[in-house]
mmCIF file of C-alpha atoms in Angstrom:
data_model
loop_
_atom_site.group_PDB
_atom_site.id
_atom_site.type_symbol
_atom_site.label_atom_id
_atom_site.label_comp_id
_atom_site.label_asym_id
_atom_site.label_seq_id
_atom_site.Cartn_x
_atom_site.Cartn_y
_atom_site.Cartn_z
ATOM 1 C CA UNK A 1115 105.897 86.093 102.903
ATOM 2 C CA UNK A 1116 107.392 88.411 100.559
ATOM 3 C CA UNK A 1117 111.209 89.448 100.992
ATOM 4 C CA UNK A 1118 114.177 91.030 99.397
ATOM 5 C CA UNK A 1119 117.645 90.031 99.064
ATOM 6 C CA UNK A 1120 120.566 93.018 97.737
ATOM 7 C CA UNK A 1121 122.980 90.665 96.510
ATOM 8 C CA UNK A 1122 126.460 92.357 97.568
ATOM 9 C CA UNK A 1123 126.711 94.601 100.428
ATOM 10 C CA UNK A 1124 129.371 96.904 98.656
ATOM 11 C CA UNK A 1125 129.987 97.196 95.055
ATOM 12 C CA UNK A 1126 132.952 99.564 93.486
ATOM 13 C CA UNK A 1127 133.466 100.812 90.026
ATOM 14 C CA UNK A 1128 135.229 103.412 88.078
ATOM 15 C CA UNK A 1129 133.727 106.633 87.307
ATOM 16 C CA UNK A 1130 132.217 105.874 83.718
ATOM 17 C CA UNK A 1131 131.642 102.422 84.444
ATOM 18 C CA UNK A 1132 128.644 100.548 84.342
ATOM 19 C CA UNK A 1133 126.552 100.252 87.725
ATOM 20 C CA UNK A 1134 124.723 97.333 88.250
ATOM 21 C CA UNK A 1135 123.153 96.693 91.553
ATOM 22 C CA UNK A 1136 121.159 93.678 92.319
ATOM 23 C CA UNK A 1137 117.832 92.902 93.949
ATOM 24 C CA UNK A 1138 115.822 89.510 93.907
ATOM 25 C CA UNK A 1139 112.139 89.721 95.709
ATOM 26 C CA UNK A 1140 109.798 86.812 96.670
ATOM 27 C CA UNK A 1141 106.507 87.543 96.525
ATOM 28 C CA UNK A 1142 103.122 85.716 96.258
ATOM 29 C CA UNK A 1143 101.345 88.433 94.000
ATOM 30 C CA UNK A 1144 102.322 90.928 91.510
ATOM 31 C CA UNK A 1145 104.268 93.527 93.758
ATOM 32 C CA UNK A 1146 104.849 96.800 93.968
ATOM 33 C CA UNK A 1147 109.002 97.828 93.562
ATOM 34 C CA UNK A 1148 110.992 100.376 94.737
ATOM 35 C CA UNK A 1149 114.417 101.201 94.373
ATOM 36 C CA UNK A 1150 115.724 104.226 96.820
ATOM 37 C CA UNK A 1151 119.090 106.047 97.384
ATOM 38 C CA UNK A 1152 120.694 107.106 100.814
ATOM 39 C CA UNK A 1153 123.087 109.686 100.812
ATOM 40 C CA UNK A 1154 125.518 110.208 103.466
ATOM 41 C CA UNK A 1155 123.762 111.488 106.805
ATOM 42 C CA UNK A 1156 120.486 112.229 104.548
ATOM 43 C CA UNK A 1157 117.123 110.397 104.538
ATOM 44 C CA UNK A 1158 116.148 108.093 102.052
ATOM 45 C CA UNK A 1159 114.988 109.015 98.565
ATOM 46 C CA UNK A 1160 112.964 107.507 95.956
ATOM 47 C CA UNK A 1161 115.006 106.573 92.890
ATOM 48 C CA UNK A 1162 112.566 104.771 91.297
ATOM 49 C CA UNK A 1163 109.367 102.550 91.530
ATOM 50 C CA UNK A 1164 107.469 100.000 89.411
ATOM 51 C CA UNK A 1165 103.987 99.522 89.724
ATOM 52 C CA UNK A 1166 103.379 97.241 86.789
ATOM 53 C CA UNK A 1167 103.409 99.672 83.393
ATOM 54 C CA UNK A 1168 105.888 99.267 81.872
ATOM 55 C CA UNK A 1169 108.924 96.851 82.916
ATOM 56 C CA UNK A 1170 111.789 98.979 82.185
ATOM 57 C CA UNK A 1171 111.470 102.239 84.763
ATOM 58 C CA UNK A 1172 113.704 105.031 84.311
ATOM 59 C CA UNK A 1173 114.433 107.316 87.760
ATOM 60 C CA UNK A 1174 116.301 110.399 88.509
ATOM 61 C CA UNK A 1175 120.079 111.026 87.768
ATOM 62 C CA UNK A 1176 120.570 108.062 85.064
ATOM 63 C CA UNK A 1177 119.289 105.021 87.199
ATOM 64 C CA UNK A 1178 116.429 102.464 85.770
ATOM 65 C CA UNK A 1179 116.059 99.195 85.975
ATOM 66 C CA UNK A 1180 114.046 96.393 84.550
ATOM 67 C CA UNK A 1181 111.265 94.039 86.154
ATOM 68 C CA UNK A 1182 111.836 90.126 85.377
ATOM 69 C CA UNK A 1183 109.316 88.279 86.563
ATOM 70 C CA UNK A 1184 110.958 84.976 85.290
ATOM 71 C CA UNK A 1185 113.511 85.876 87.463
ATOM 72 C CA UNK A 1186 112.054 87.257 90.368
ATOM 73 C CA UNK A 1187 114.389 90.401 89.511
ATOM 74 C CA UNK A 1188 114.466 94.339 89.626
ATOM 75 C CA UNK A 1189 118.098 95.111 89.390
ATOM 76 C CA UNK A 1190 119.303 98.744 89.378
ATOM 77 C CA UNK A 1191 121.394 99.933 86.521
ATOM 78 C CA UNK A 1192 123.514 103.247 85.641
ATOM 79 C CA UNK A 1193 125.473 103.314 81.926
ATOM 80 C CA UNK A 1194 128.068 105.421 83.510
ATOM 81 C CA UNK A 1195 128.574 106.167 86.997
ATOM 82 C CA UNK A 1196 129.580 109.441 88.529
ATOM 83 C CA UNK A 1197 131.302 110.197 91.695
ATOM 84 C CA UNK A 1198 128.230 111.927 92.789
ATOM 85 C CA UNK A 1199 126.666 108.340 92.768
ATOM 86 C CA UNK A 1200 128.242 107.149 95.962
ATOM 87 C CA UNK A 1201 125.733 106.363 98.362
ATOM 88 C CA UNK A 1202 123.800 103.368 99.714
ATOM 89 C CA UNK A 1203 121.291 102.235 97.651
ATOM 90 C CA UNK A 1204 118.180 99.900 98.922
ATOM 91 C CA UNK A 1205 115.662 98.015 97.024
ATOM 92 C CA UNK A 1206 111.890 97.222 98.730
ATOM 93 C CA UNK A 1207 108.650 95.339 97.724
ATOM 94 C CA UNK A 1208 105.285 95.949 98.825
ATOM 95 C CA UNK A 1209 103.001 93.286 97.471
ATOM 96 C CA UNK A 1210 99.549 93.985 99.518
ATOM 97 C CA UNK A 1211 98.775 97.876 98.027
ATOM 98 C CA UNK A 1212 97.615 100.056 101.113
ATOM 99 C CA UNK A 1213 97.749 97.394 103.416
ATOM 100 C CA UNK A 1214 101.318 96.577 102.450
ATOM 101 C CA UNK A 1215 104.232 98.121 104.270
ATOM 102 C CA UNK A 1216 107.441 98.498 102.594
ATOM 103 C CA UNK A 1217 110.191 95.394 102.862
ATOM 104 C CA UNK A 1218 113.263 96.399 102.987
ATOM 105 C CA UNK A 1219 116.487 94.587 101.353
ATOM 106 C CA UNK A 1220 119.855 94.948 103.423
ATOM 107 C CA UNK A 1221 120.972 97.609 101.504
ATOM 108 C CA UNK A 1222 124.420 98.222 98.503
ATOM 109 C CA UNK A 1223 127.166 100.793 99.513
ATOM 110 C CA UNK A 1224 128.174 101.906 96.272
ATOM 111 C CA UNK A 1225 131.662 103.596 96.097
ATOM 112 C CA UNK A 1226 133.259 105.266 92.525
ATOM 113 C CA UNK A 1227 136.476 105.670 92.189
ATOM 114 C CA UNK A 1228 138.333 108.542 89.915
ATOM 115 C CA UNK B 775 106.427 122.617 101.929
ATOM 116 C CA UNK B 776 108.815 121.258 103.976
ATOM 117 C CA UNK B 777 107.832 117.351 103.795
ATOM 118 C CA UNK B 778 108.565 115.443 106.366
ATOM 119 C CA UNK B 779 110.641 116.765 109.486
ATOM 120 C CA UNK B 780 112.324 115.100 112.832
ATOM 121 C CA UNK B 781 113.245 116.204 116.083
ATOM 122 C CA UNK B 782 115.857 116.399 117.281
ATOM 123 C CA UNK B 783 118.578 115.331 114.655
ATOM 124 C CA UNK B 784 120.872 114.136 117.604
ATOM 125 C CA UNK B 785 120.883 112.875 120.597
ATOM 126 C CA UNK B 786 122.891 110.986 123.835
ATOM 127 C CA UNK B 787 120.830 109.454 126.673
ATOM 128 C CA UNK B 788 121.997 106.910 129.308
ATOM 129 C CA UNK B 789 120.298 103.806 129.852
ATOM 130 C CA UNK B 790 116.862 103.971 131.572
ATOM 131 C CA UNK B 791 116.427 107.431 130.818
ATOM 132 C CA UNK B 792 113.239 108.195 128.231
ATOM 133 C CA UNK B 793 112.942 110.235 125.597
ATOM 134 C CA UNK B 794 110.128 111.032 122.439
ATOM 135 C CA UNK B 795 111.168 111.738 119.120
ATOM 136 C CA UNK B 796 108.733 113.485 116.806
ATOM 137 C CA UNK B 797 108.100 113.490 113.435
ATOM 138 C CA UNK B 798 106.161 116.208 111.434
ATOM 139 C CA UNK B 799 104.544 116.431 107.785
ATOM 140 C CA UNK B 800 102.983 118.547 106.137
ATOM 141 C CA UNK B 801 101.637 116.640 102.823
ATOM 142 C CA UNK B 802 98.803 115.774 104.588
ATOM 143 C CA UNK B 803 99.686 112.141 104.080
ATOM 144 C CA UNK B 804 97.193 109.453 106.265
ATOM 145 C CA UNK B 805 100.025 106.589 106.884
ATOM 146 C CA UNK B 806 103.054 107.581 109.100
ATOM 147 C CA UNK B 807 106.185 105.202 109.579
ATOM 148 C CA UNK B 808 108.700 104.689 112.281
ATOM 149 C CA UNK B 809 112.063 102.721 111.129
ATOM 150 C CA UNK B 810 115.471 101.697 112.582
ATOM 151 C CA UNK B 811 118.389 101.650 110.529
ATOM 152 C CA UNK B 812 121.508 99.698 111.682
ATOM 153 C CA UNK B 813 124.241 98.604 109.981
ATOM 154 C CA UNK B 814 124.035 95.749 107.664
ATOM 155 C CA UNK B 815 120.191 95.353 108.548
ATOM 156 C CA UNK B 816 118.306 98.078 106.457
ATOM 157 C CA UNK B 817 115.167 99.396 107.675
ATOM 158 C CA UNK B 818 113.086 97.254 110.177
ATOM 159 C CA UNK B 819 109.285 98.781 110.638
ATOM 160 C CA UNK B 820 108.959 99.680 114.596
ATOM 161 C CA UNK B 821 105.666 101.420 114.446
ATOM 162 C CA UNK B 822 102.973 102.352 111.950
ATOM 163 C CA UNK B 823 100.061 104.993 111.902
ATOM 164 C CA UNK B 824 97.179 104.255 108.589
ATOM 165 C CA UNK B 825 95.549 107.794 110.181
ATOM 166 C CA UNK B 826 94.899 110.079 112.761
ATOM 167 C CA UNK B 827 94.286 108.389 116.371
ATOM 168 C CA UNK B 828 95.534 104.871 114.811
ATOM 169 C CA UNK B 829 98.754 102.953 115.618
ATOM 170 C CA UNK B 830 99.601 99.294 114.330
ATOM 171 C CA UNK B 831 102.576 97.528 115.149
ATOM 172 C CA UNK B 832 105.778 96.536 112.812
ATOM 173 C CA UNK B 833 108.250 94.384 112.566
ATOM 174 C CA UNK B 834 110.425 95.587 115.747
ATOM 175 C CA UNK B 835 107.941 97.125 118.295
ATOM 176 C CA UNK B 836 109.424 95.869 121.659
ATOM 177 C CA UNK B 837 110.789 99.165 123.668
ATOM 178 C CA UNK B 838 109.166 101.768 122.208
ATOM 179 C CA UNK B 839 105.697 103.076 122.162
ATOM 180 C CA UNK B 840 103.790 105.581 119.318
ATOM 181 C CA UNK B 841 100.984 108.014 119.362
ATOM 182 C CA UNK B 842 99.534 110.074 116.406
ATOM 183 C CA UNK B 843 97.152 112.432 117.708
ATOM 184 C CA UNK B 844 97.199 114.988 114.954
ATOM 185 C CA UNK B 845 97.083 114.019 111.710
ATOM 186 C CA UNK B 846 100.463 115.525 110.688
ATOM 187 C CA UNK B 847 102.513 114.459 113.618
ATOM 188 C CA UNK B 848 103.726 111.252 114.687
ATOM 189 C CA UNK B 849 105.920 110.315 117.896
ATOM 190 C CA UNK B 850 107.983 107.853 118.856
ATOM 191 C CA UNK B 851 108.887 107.349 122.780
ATOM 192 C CA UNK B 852 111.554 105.153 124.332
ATOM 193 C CA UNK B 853 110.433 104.791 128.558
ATOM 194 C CA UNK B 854 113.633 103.072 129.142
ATOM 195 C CA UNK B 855 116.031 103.229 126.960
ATOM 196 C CA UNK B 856 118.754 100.346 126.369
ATOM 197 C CA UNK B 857 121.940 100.114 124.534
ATOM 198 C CA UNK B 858 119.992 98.349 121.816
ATOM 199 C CA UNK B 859 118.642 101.055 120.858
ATOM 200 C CA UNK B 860 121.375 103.087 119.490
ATOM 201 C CA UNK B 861 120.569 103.393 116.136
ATOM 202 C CA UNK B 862 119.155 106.029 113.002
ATOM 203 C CA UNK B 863 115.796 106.709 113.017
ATOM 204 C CA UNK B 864 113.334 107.849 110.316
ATOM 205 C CA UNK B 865 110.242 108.836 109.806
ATOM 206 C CA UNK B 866 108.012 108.180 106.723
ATOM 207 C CA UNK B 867 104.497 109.239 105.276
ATOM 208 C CA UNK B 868 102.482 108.163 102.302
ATOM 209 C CA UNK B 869 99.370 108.545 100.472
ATOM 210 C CA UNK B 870 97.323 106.091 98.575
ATOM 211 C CA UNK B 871 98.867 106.425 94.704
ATOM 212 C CA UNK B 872 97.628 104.360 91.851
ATOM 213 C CA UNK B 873 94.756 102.448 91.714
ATOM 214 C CA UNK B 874 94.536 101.743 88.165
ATOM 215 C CA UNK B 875 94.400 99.257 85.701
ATOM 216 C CA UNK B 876 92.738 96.815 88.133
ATOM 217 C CA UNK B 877 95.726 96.930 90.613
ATOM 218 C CA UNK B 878 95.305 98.278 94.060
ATOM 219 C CA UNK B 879 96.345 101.291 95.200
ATOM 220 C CA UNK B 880 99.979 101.460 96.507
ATOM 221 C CA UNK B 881 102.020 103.859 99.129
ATOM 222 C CA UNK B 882 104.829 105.927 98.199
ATOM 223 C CA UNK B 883 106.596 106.670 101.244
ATOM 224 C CA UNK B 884 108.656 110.127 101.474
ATOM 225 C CA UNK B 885 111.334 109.830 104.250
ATOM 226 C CA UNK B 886 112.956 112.498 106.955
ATOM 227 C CA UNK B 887 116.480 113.241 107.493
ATOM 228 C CA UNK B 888 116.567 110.585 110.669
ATOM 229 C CA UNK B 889 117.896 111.366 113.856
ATOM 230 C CA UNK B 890 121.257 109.569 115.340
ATOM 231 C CA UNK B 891 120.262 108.134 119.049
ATOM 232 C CA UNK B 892 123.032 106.827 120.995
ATOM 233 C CA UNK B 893 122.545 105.245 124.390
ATOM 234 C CA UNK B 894 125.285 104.742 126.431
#
């Protein structure tokens, strides 16, 4: 059965520090990833997905992160993160295509401090 | 365009009372989502819709029931609600995406705002 595990349930940096956010996955098959970004009180929103192009996948506002399959990895990284960036981020895998529905990891509270 | 919509955004009930919660789209998506989100859980799949006049169980169906007789509208209902159930809810919808270079197609699932239910 596929599953995701957010290692770290809150993470802090400094503004202008490097965000790193991890996400392992189990999964029989190739999968599907998604990384997505809940701001306070709002809905979720995709940050970024990869869908087996290219392994490094850039998303909105700075994010990307990298597919290793060695590692059974898709960790979320920022070069220099913004106050703006505080919000809860989630990682998923879908590893069936349509017939898949979205597993969810437990979810990162980011907070940046000034 | 709107997207995806809920109603209401809030709301209080006491135990055993019922209440539906509806969710609206207008991407003319086929596959509708129900989720709970509580703390230090995520989202856990209640419900799940892969078209019009279709419903499928998720991961966390006990207590609540789902219709989707329109296309573009989705509803959750609670007949009796419990103290478990205070929690965020969101909707979702997708559309098949992809379906190239010999993988399948995937969905890319575009969430509401949620709405807060309490239940006291």
């Amino acid at each position: 059965a596929q599953s995701v595990t957010q290692l770290g349930s809150h993470v802090s940096v400094s503004e202008g520090a490097l965000v790193l956010l991890r996400c392992n996955y189990s999964s029989s098959v190739p999968p599907y990833l998604f990384w997505y970004v809940q701001y306070p009180n709002q809905g979720l929103q995709l940050l970024l997905k990869y869908t087996s192009a290219a392994t490094l996948v850039k998303g909105i506002n700075g994010f990307e992160a990298e597919f290793k399959k060695s590692e059974t990895s898709f960790h979320l990284t920022k070069p220099s993160a913004h106050m703006s960036d505080a919000a809860e981020y989630f990682c998923a895998v879908s590893d069936k295509g349509l017939q898949g529905n979205l597993i969810f990891g437990k979810g990162t509270k980011l907070s940046v401090k000034p | 365009n709107a997207g995806v919509t809920q109603t209401p955004k809030f709301r209080v009930l006491k135990t055993g009372q019922s209440m539906t919660l509806l969710c609206a789209q207008d991407m003319n998506h086929e596959y509708m989502y129900w989720y709970r989100q509580d703390p230090g859980m995520g989202l856990r799949l209640i419900h799940y819709s892969v078209g019009e006049g279709t419903t499928a169980k998720g991961e966390v169906p006990d207590g609540y029931n789902v219709s989707r007789l329109k296309k573009q509208n989705f509803l959750l209902g609670l007949e009796s609600a419990a103290p478990s159930q205070t929690s965020v809810y969101f909707c979702a919808s997708s559309a098949e995406t992809g379906g190239t270079s010999g993988r399948p197609a995937y969905n890319e699932q575009f969430f509401g705002p949620g709405t807060r239910l309490t239940v006291l």
